[in-house]
Amino acid sequence: MTSLKKRSRGPEPEPLPDWLAWPVRVVAVVVVVPFKLLWELLVAIRRYVLEPIPRLMYRYVLRPIGIAIDYVILRPLAWVWRTLIWIPLVWVVRNLVATPVAWLIEHVIAPALQALWDATVWLAKRTRLFWIYLGKGVYYVLWALVQGVRWTVIGLYRYVLRPIGIAIAWLAETGYRYGIRPLGIAIAWLAGALWRYLLKPVGLAVAFVVGVIGYYGIRPAGLLIAWFWRTVIVPIGKAIAWGWNHSVVLLWKYLVVAPVRWAWQSVVAPTGRWVRDAVLRPVGQTVGRVLATLGLR
């Protein structure tokens, strides 16, 4: 049997050489073992710490608190509601409201309604003919009123409104046929004749005259003025501007502006600063000290 098992297993793998086995073992000890220990620690924390916490909280905290609330608050409130409020309220409603109302309905209201119904039935039987003739009278009166209103409306339409409408329509048609339409035709003919024989010829004549004047008078005059402006006025203006800029402006700049600027920067401004710093400021300080000594400042 052992020989058969050994034959069925097949050839065993060759062991690793020592130069390769020892580094593999070192890596397994340094890397794999710490991670394996950390994983086992996390599994133990989950199994023995995290999972029992909800059960322990429910068993030793929440369930006792719920039982205490039930026995201390809810059950006393339920007993107070049932014994001191609900049962007295039901007794009051049943004995002081429902029973008197039922007795009143049974012995007072129901007999009164029954007696009123019997009296109404008896009176209706005894006065049946009166109500029948009264109903017929009311029916005939209403029928007569409806017929009167109907024939009044028909007569008003037939003999008043319809003739008035026919007359208005005839007047409108006659006025349009013999008044407004001929007048409109006459106005249209006059407007056409006025446009054809007066306004259009006058407009064509005016347009012809304006075109001739514009083409043979205004256009050559404009071209002449434009040529004179470009050929004479513009060169003369440019020459005057060049002469002004290179004569009067240069003379004013170098004979007036430059000497005044030099005199101001070189003479007036330094003299003013010297007078301010060397004369006015010491005099002011001296006067201030004298006034302060005399007590006037």
C-alpha positions as YAML, in Angstrom:
chain: A
units: angstrom
residues:
- id: 1
  name: MET
  ca: [0.00, 0.00, 0.00]
- id: 2
  name: THR
  ca: [2.76, 2.40, 0.90]
- id: 3
  name: SER
  ca: [4.50, 1.63, -2.33]
- id: 4
  name: LEU
  ca: [1.31, 2.33, -4.28]
- id: 5
  name: LYS
  ca: [0.83, 5.70, -2.44]
- id: 6
  name: LYS
  ca: [4.38, 6.69, -3.13]
- id: 7
  name: ARG
  ca: [3.94, 5.78, -6.78]
- id: 8
  name: SER
  ca: [0.67, 7.77, -7.06]
- id: 9
  name: ARG
  ca: [2.17, 10.94, -5.53]
- id: 10
  name: GLY
  ca: [4.75, 11.20, -8.24]
- id: 11
  name: PRO
  ca: [8.21, 12.70, -7.97]
- id: 12
  name: GLU
  ca: [8.69, 15.20, -5.13]
- id: 13
  name: PRO
  ca: [10.00, 18.73, -6.02]
- id: 14
  name: GLU
  ca: [13.65, 19.37, -5.39]
- id: 15
  name: PRO
  ca: [14.46, 21.60, -2.37]
- id: 16
  name: LEU
  ca: [15.78, 25.09, -2.93]
- id: 17
  name: PRO
  ca: [19.49, 25.60, -2.67]
- id: 18
  name: ASP
  ca: [20.82, 27.23, 0.49]
- id: 19
  name: TRP
  ca: [21.97, 30.44, -1.26]
- id: 20
  name: LEU
  ca: [18.35, 31.03, -2.37]
- id: 21
  name: ALA
  ca: [16.45, 29.51, 0.58]
- id: 22
  name: TRP
  ca: [17.98, 31.74, 3.24]
- id: 23
  name: PRO
  ca: [17.13, 35.09, 1.54]
- id: 24
  name: VAL
  ca: [13.57, 33.83, 0.96]
- id: 25
  name: ARG
  ca: [13.27, 32.91, 4.65]
- id: 26
  name: VAL
  ca: [14.66, 36.32, 5.70]
- id: 27
  name: VAL
  ca: [12.18, 38.16, 3.47]
- id: 28
  name: ALA
  ca: [9.33, 35.98, 4.83]
- id: 29
  name: VAL
  ca: [10.35, 36.72, 8.42]
- id: 30
  name: VAL
  ca: [10.89, 40.47, 7.84]
- id: 31
  name: VAL
  ca: [7.90, 41.22, 5.55]
- id: 32
  name: VAL
  ca: [5.28, 38.45, 5.69]
- id: 33
  name: VAL
  ca: [5.32, 37.69, 9.41]
- id: 34
  name: PRO
  ca: [4.65, 41.32, 10.59]
- id: 35
  name: PHE
  ca: [1.77, 41.67, 8.13]
- id: 36
  name: LYS
  ca: [0.40, 38.29, 9.23]
- id: 37
  name: LEU
  ca: [0.63, 39.31, 12.90]
- id: 38
  name: LEU
  ca: [-1.05, 42.69, 12.14]
- id: 39
  name: TRP
  ca: [-3.87, 40.92, 10.26]
- id: 40
  name: GLU
  ca: [-4.42, 38.48, 13.13]
- id: 41
  name: LEU
  ca: [-4.44, 41.45, 15.57]
- id: 42
  name: LEU
  ca: [-7.12, 43.24, 13.50]
- id: 43
  name: VAL
  ca: [-9.21, 40.04, 13.28]
- id: 44
  name: ALA
  ca: [-8.95, 39.55, 17.05]
- id: 45
  name: ILE
  ca: [-9.96, 43.21, 17.68]
- id: 46
  name: ARG
  ca: [-12.99, 42.81, 15.40]
- id: 47
  name: ARG
  ca: [-14.01, 39.49, 16.96]
- id: 48
  name: TYR
  ca: [-13.42, 40.22, 20.62]
- id: 49
  name: VAL
  ca: [-13.85, 44.02, 20.81]
- id: 50
  name: LEU
  ca: [-15.96, 45.50, 18.00]
- id: 51
  name: GLU
  ca: [-18.52, 42.71, 17.60]
- id: 52
  name: PRO
  ca: [-19.37, 42.31, 21.34]
- id: 53
  name: ILE
  ca: [-19.78, 46.09, 21.89]
- id: 54
  name: PRO
  ca: [-23.31, 46.35, 20.33]
- id: 55
  name: ARG
  ca: [-24.51, 43.24, 22.20]
- id: 56
  name: LEU
  ca: [-23.05, 44.51, 25.46]
- id: 57
  name: MET
  ca: [-24.49, 47.99, 24.90]
- id: 58
  name: TYR
  ca: [-27.95, 46.51, 24.19]
- id: 59
  name: ARG
  ca: [-27.78, 44.00, 27.07]
- id: 60
  name: TYR
  ca: [-26.28, 46.15, 29.84]
- id: 61
  name: VAL
  ca: [-27.18, 49.76, 28.80]
- id: 62
  name: LEU
  ca: [-30.06, 50.19, 26.34]
- id: 63
  name: ARG
  ca: [-32.27, 47.32, 27.57]
- id: 64
  name: PRO
  ca: [-32.02, 48.34, 31.25]
- id: 65
  name: ILE
  ca: [-32.74, 51.96, 30.29]
- id: 66
  name: GLY
  ca: [-35.76, 50.86, 28.24]
- id: 67
  name: ILE
  ca: [-37.04, 48.65, 31.08]
- id: 68
  name: ALA
  ca: [-36.55, 51.53, 33.53]
- id: 69
  name: ILE
  ca: [-38.41, 53.96, 31.23]
- id: 70
  name: ASP
  ca: [-41.21, 51.40, 30.79]
- id: 71
  name: TYR
  ca: [-41.65, 50.77, 34.54]
- id: 72
  name: VAL
  ca: [-40.95, 54.31, 35.75]
- id: 73
  name: ILE
  ca: [-42.62, 56.50, 33.08]
- id: 74
  name: LEU
  ca: [-44.73, 54.64, 30.52]
- id: 75
  name: ARG
  ca: [-46.65, 52.25, 32.76]
- id: 76
  name: PRO
  ca: [-47.47, 54.92, 35.38]
- id: 77
  name: LEU
  ca: [-48.60, 57.26, 32.60]
- id: 78
  name: ALA
  ca: [-50.74, 54.49, 31.09]
- id: 79
  name: TRP
  ca: [-52.24, 53.70, 34.49]
- id: 80
  name: VAL
  ca: [-52.94, 57.41, 35.12]
- id: 81
  name: TRP
  ca: [-54.49, 57.80, 31.64]
- id: 82
  name: ARG
  ca: [-56.67, 54.68, 31.98]
- id: 83
  name: THR
  ca: [-57.66, 55.01, 35.65]
- id: 84
  name: LEU
  ca: [-57.88, 58.76, 36.20]
- id: 85
  name: ILE
  ca: [-58.84, 60.08, 32.72]
- id: 86
  name: TRP
  ca: [-60.27, 57.48, 30.34]
- id: 87
  name: ILE
  ca: [-62.54, 55.51, 32.70]
- id: 88
  name: PRO
  ca: [-64.05, 58.67, 34.33]
- id: 89
  name: LEU
  ca: [-64.45, 60.26, 30.90]
- id: 90
  name: VAL
  ca: [-66.23, 57.17, 29.53]
- id: 91
  name: TRP
  ca: [-68.47, 57.06, 32.62]
- id: 92
  name: VAL
  ca: [-69.30, 60.78, 32.28]
- id: 93
  name: VAL
  ca: [-70.05, 60.49, 28.55]
- id: 94
  name: ARG
  ca: [-72.08, 57.31, 29.02]
- id: 95
  name: ASN
  ca: [-74.12, 58.32, 32.08]
- id: 96
  name: LEU
  ca: [-74.35, 62.12, 31.79]
- id: 97
  name: VAL
  ca: [-74.49, 62.60, 28.01]
- id: 98
  name: ALA
  ca: [-75.41, 59.47, 26.07]
- id: 99
  name: THR
  ca: [-78.09, 58.13, 28.47]
- id: 100
  name: PRO
  ca: [-79.97, 61.47, 28.85]
- id: 101
  name: VAL
  ca: [-79.77, 62.10, 25.10]
- id: 102
  name: ALA
  ca: [-81.05, 58.58, 24.34]
- id: 103
  name: TRP
  ca: [-83.87, 58.98, 26.87]
- id: 104
  name: LEU
  ca: [-84.75, 62.40, 25.42]
- id: 105
  name: ILE
  ca: [-84.78, 61.04, 21.85]
- id: 106
  name: GLU
  ca: [-86.82, 57.97, 22.87]
- id: 107
  name: HIS
  ca: [-89.42, 59.64, 25.12]
- id: 108
  name: VAL
  ca: [-89.60, 63.24, 23.81]
- id: 109
  name: ILE
  ca: [-88.20, 63.83, 20.32]
- id: 110
  name: ALA
  ca: [-89.33, 60.58, 18.69]
- id: 111
  name: PRO
  ca: [-92.94, 60.83, 20.01]
- id: 112
  name: ALA
  ca: [-93.08, 64.51, 19.01]
- id: 113
  name: LEU
  ca: [-91.82, 63.76, 15.49]
- id: 114
  name: GLN
  ca: [-94.22, 60.81, 15.21]
- id: 115
  name: ALA
  ca: [-97.13, 62.96, 16.34]
- id: 116
  name: LEU
  ca: [-96.11, 65.71, 13.90]
- id: 117
  name: TRP
  ca: [-95.87, 63.17, 11.08]
- id: 118
  name: ASP
  ca: [-99.27, 61.64, 11.96]
- id: 119
  name: ALA
  ca: [-100.84, 65.12, 12.13]
- id: 120
  name: THR
  ca: [-99.28, 66.03, 8.77]
- id: 121
  name: VAL
  ca: [-100.53, 62.82, 7.15]
- id: 122
  name: TRP
  ca: [-104.03, 63.27, 8.65]
- id: 123
  name: LEU
  ca: [-104.16, 66.92, 7.53]
- id: 124
  name: ALA
  ca: [-102.91, 66.02, 4.05]
- id: 125
  name: LYS
  ca: [-105.57, 63.31, 3.72]
- id: 126
  name: ARG
  ca: [-108.34, 65.66, 4.86]
- id: 127
  name: THR
  ca: [-107.14, 68.55, 2.63]
- id: 128
  name: ARG
  ca: [-106.10, 66.49, -0.37]
- id: 129
  name: LEU
  ca: [-108.53, 68.16, -2.75]
- id: 130
  name: PHE
  ca: [-107.38, 71.60, -1.60]
- id: 131
  name: TRP
  ca: [-103.75, 70.82, -2.37]
- id: 132
  name: ILE
  ca: [-104.68, 69.25, -5.69]
- id: 133
  name: TYR
  ca: [-106.67, 72.31, -6.82]
- id: 134
  name: LEU
  ca: [-103.96, 74.62, -5.41]
- id: 135
  name: GLY
  ca: [-101.30, 72.79, -7.39]
- id: 136
  name: LYS
  ca: [-103.40, 72.95, -10.55]
- id: 137
  name: GLY
  ca: [-104.05, 76.66, -9.97]
- id: 138
  name: VAL
  ca: [-100.35, 77.34, -9.49]
- id: 139
  name: TYR
  ca: [-99.57, 75.29, -12.63]
- id: 140
  name: TYR
  ca: [-102.11, 77.20, -14.75]
- id: 141
  name: VAL
  ca: [-100.90, 80.56, -13.39]
- id: 142
  name: LEU
  ca: [-97.28, 79.71, -14.17]
- id: 143
  name: TRP
  ca: [-98.29, 78.38, -17.62]
- id: 144
  name: ALA
  ca: [-100.22, 81.61, -18.32]
- id: 145
  name: LEU
  ca: [-97.22, 83.70, -17.22]
- id: 146
  name: VAL
  ca: [-94.84, 81.71, -19.41]
- id: 147
  name: GLN
  ca: [-97.18, 82.00, -22.41]
- id: 148
  name: GLY
  ca: [-97.60, 85.73, -21.80]
- id: 149
  name: VAL
  ca: [-93.84, 86.26, -21.66]
- id: 150
  name: ARG
  ca: [-93.43, 84.07, -24.77]
- id: 151
  name: TRP
  ca: [-96.05, 85.93, -26.85]
- id: 152
  name: THR
  ca: [-94.72, 89.27, -25.58]
- id: 153
  name: VAL
  ca: [-91.20, 88.43, -26.75]
- id: 154
  name: ILE
  ca: [-92.51, 87.08, -30.07]
- id: 155
  name: GLY
  ca: [-94.66, 90.17, -30.66]
- id: 156
  name: LEU
  ca: [-91.82, 92.53, -29.67]
- id: 157
  name: TYR
  ca: [-89.48, 90.79, -32.11]
- id: 158
  name: ARG
  ca: [-92.09, 90.44, -34.92]
- id: 159
  name: TYR
  ca: [-93.69, 93.89, -34.79]
- id: 160
  name: VAL
  ca: [-90.92, 96.12, -33.31]
- id: 161
  name: LEU
  ca: [-87.37, 94.83, -33.51]
- id: 162
  name: ARG
  ca: [-87.60, 93.07, -36.90]
- id: 163
  name: PRO
  ca: [-89.17, 96.08, -38.75]
- id: 164
  name: ILE
  ca: [-86.62, 98.42, -37.14]
- id: 165
  name: GLY
  ca: [-83.77, 96.10, -38.19]
- id: 166
  name: ILE
  ca: [-85.13, 95.80, -41.73]
- id: 167
  name: ALA
  ca: [-85.43, 99.61, -41.96]
- id: 168
  name: ILE
  ca: [-81.89, 100.12, -40.67]
- id: 169
  name: ALA
  ca: [-80.54, 97.52, -43.12]
- id: 170
  name: TRP
  ca: [-82.46, 99.15, -46.04]
- id: 171
  name: LEU
  ca: [-81.15, 102.59, -45.06]
- id: 172
  name: ALA
  ca: [-77.59, 101.29, -44.78]
- id: 173
  name: GLU
  ca: [-77.78, 99.47, -48.12]
- id: 174
  name: THR
  ca: [-79.40, 102.46, -49.87]
- id: 175
  name: GLY
  ca: [-76.90, 104.90, -48.35]
- id: 176
  name: TYR
  ca: [-73.99, 102.69, -49.43]
- id: 177
  name: ARG
  ca: [-75.40, 102.03, -52.93]
- id: 178
  name: TYR
  ca: [-76.49, 105.60, -53.79]
- id: 179
  name: GLY
  ca: [-74.28, 107.67, -51.51]
- id: 180
  name: ILE
  ca: [-71.04, 106.20, -50.17]
- id: 181
  name: ARG
  ca: [-70.19, 104.02, -53.18]
- id: 182
  name: PRO
  ca: [-70.70, 106.75, -55.84]
- id: 183
  name: LEU
  ca: [-68.88, 109.23, -53.63]
- id: 184
  name: GLY
  ca: [-65.97, 106.83, -53.22]
- id: 185
  name: ILE
  ca: [-65.87, 106.17, -56.97]
- id: 186
  name: ALA
  ca: [-65.91, 109.93, -57.65]
- id: 187
  name: ILE
  ca: [-63.13, 110.57, -55.11]
- id: 188
  name: ALA
  ca: [-61.05, 107.71, -56.57]
- id: 189
  name: TRP
  ca: [-61.58, 109.05, -60.15]
- id: 190
  name: LEU
  ca: [-60.65, 112.58, -59.06]
- id: 191
  name: ALA
  ca: [-57.57, 111.34, -57.22]
- id: 192
  name: GLY
  ca: [-56.51, 109.25, -60.27]
- id: 193
  name: ALA
  ca: [-57.09, 112.15, -62.65]
- id: 194
  name: LEU
  ca: [-55.27, 114.55, -60.35]
- id: 195
  name: TRP
  ca: [-52.31, 112.17, -60.10]
- id: 196
  name: ARG
  ca: [-52.31, 111.32, -63.83]
- id: 197
  name: TYR
  ca: [-52.83, 114.79, -65.35]
- id: 198
  name: LEU
  ca: [-51.36, 117.12, -62.69]
- id: 199
  name: LEU
  ca: [-49.13, 115.65, -59.97]
- id: 200
  name: LYS
  ca: [-47.29, 113.13, -62.13]
- id: 201
  name: PRO
  ca: [-46.45, 115.63, -64.98]
- id: 202
  name: VAL
  ca: [-45.46, 118.30, -62.45]
- id: 203
  name: GLY
  ca: [-43.30, 115.79, -60.57]
- id: 204
  name: LEU
  ca: [-41.64, 114.60, -63.79]
- id: 205
  name: ALA
  ca: [-41.00, 118.21, -64.84]
- id: 206
  name: VAL
  ca: [-39.55, 119.11, -61.42]
- id: 207
  name: ALA
  ca: [-37.42, 115.95, -61.45]
- id: 208
  name: PHE
  ca: [-36.19, 116.78, -64.97]
- id: 209
  name: VAL
  ca: [-35.34, 120.38, -64.04]
- id: 210
  name: VAL
  ca: [-33.62, 119.31, -60.81]
- id: 211
  name: GLY
  ca: [-31.69, 116.60, -62.68]
- id: 212
  name: VAL
  ca: [-30.60, 119.01, -65.40]
- id: 213
  name: ILE
  ca: [-29.59, 121.65, -62.84]
- id: 214
  name: GLY
  ca: [-27.79, 119.09, -60.73]
- id: 215
  name: TYR
  ca: [-26.01, 117.41, -63.63]
- id: 216
  name: TYR
  ca: [-25.08, 120.53, -65.65]
- id: 217
  name: GLY
  ca: [-24.87, 123.10, -62.83]
- id: 218
  name: ILE
  ca: [-24.39, 121.82, -59.28]
- id: 219
  name: ARG
  ca: [-22.19, 118.83, -60.22]
- id: 220
  name: PRO
  ca: [-19.67, 120.88, -62.30]
- id: 221
  name: ALA
  ca: [-19.68, 123.59, -59.61]
- id: 222
  name: GLY
  ca: [-19.02, 120.96, -56.94]
- id: 223
  name: LEU
  ca: [-16.25, 119.38, -58.98]
- id: 224
  name: LEU
  ca: [-14.72, 122.84, -59.58]
- id: 225
  name: ILE
  ca: [-14.92, 123.70, -55.87]
- id: 226
  name: ALA
  ca: [-13.40, 120.32, -54.92]
- id: 227
  name: TRP
  ca: [-10.59, 120.80, -57.48]
- id: 228
  name: PHE
  ca: [-9.94, 124.36, -56.25]
- id: 229
  name: TRP
  ca: [-9.92, 123.12, -52.63]
- id: 230
  name: ARG
  ca: [-7.49, 120.26, -53.31]
- id: 231
  name: THR
  ca: [-5.29, 122.23, -55.72]
- id: 232
  name: VAL
  ca: [-5.18, 125.71, -54.18]
- id: 233
  name: ILE
  ca: [-6.62, 125.96, -50.66]
- id: 234
  name: VAL
  ca: [-4.99, 122.83, -49.20]
- id: 235
  name: PRO
  ca: [-1.44, 123.60, -50.47]
- id: 236
  name: ILE
  ca: [-1.76, 127.24, -49.36]
- id: 237
  name: GLY
  ca: [-2.98, 126.10, -45.90]
- id: 238
  name: LYS
  ca: [-0.13, 123.59, -45.59]
- id: 239
  name: ALA
  ca: [2.39, 126.30, -46.62]
- id: 240
  name: ILE
  ca: [0.95, 128.78, -44.09]
- id: 241
  name: ALA
  ca: [0.99, 126.13, -41.34]
- id: 242
  name: TRP
  ca: [4.60, 125.15, -42.19]
- id: 243
  name: GLY
  ca: [5.69, 128.80, -42.21]
- id: 244
  name: TRP
  ca: [3.86, 129.49, -38.93]
- id: 245
  name: ASN
  ca: [5.35, 126.43, -37.22]
- id: 246
  name: HIS
  ca: [8.88, 127.18, -38.47]
- id: 247
  name: SER
  ca: [8.82, 130.93, -37.84]
- id: 248
  name: VAL
  ca: [6.49, 132.26, -35.18]
- id: 249
  name: VAL
  ca: [6.32, 129.06, -33.09]
- id: 250
  name: LEU
  ca: [10.10, 128.53, -33.19]
- id: 251
  name: LEU
  ca: [10.79, 132.21, -32.38]
- id: 252
  name: TRP
  ca: [8.28, 132.12, -29.48]
- id: 253
  name: LYS
  ca: [9.75, 128.85, -28.21]
- id: 254
  name: TYR
  ca: [13.41, 129.92, -28.33]
- id: 255
  name: LEU
  ca: [13.12, 133.67, -27.70]
- id: 256
  name: VAL
  ca: [10.39, 133.69, -25.01]
- id: 257
  name: VAL
  ca: [9.61, 130.26, -23.52]
- id: 258
  name: ALA
  ca: [13.20, 128.99, -23.25]
- id: 259
  name: PRO
  ca: [14.63, 132.23, -21.65]
- id: 260
  name: VAL
  ca: [11.68, 132.48, -19.24]
- id: 261
  name: ARG
  ca: [12.06, 128.80, -18.24]
- id: 262
  name: TRP
  ca: [15.86, 129.22, -17.80]
- id: 263
  name: ALA
  ca: [15.39, 132.41, -15.77]
- id: 264
  name: TRP
  ca: [12.77, 130.75, -13.59]
- id: 265
  name: GLN
  ca: [14.75, 127.57, -12.99]
- id: 266
  name: SER
  ca: [18.17, 129.27, -12.65]
- id: 267
  name: VAL
  ca: [17.39, 132.63, -11.00]
- id: 268
  name: VAL
  ca: [13.89, 133.06, -9.59]
- id: 269
  name: ALA
  ca: [13.38, 129.61, -8.03]
- id: 270
  name: PRO
  ca: [16.84, 129.40, -6.32]
- id: 271
  name: THR
  ca: [16.52, 133.01, -5.14]
- id: 272
  name: GLY
  ca: [13.05, 132.31, -3.74]
- id: 273
  name: ARG
  ca: [14.23, 129.16, -1.96]
- id: 274
  name: TRP
  ca: [17.26, 131.07, -0.53]
- id: 275
  name: VAL
  ca: [15.02, 133.92, 0.68]
- id: 276
  name: ARG
  ca: [12.62, 131.38, 2.23]
- id: 277
  name: ASP
  ca: [15.34, 129.33, 3.95]
- id: 278
  name: ALA
  ca: [17.87, 132.10, 4.84]
- id: 279
  name: VAL
  ca: [15.65, 135.10, 5.56]
- id: 280
  name: LEU
  ca: [11.96, 134.38, 6.07]
- id: 281
  name: ARG
  ca: [12.26, 131.17, 8.09]
- id: 282
  name: PRO
  ca: [14.89, 132.57, 10.64]
- id: 283
  name: VAL
  ca: [12.88, 135.79, 10.95]
- id: 284
  name: GLY
  ca: [9.72, 133.79, 11.57]
- id: 285
  name: GLN
  ca: [11.44, 131.59, 14.13]
- id: 286
  name: THR
  ca: [12.89, 134.69, 15.89]
- id: 287
  name: VAL
  ca: [9.52, 136.42, 15.98]
- id: 288
  name: GLY
  ca: [7.95, 133.21, 17.33]
- id: 289
  name: ARG
  ca: [10.53, 132.98, 20.14]
- id: 290
  name: VAL
  ca: [10.08, 136.66, 21.03]
- id: 291
  name: LEU
  ca: [6.29, 136.26, 21.15]
- id: 292
  name: ALA
  ca: [6.67, 133.10, 23.24]
- id: 293
  name: THR
  ca: [9.00, 134.93, 25.63]
- id: 294
  name: LEU
  ca: [6.55, 137.80, 26.01]
- id: 295
  name: GLY
  ca: [3.71, 135.34, 26.58]
- id: 296
  name: LEU
  ca: [1.80, 136.43, 23.49]
- id: 297
  name: ARG
  ca: [1.87, 133.02, 21.92]
...
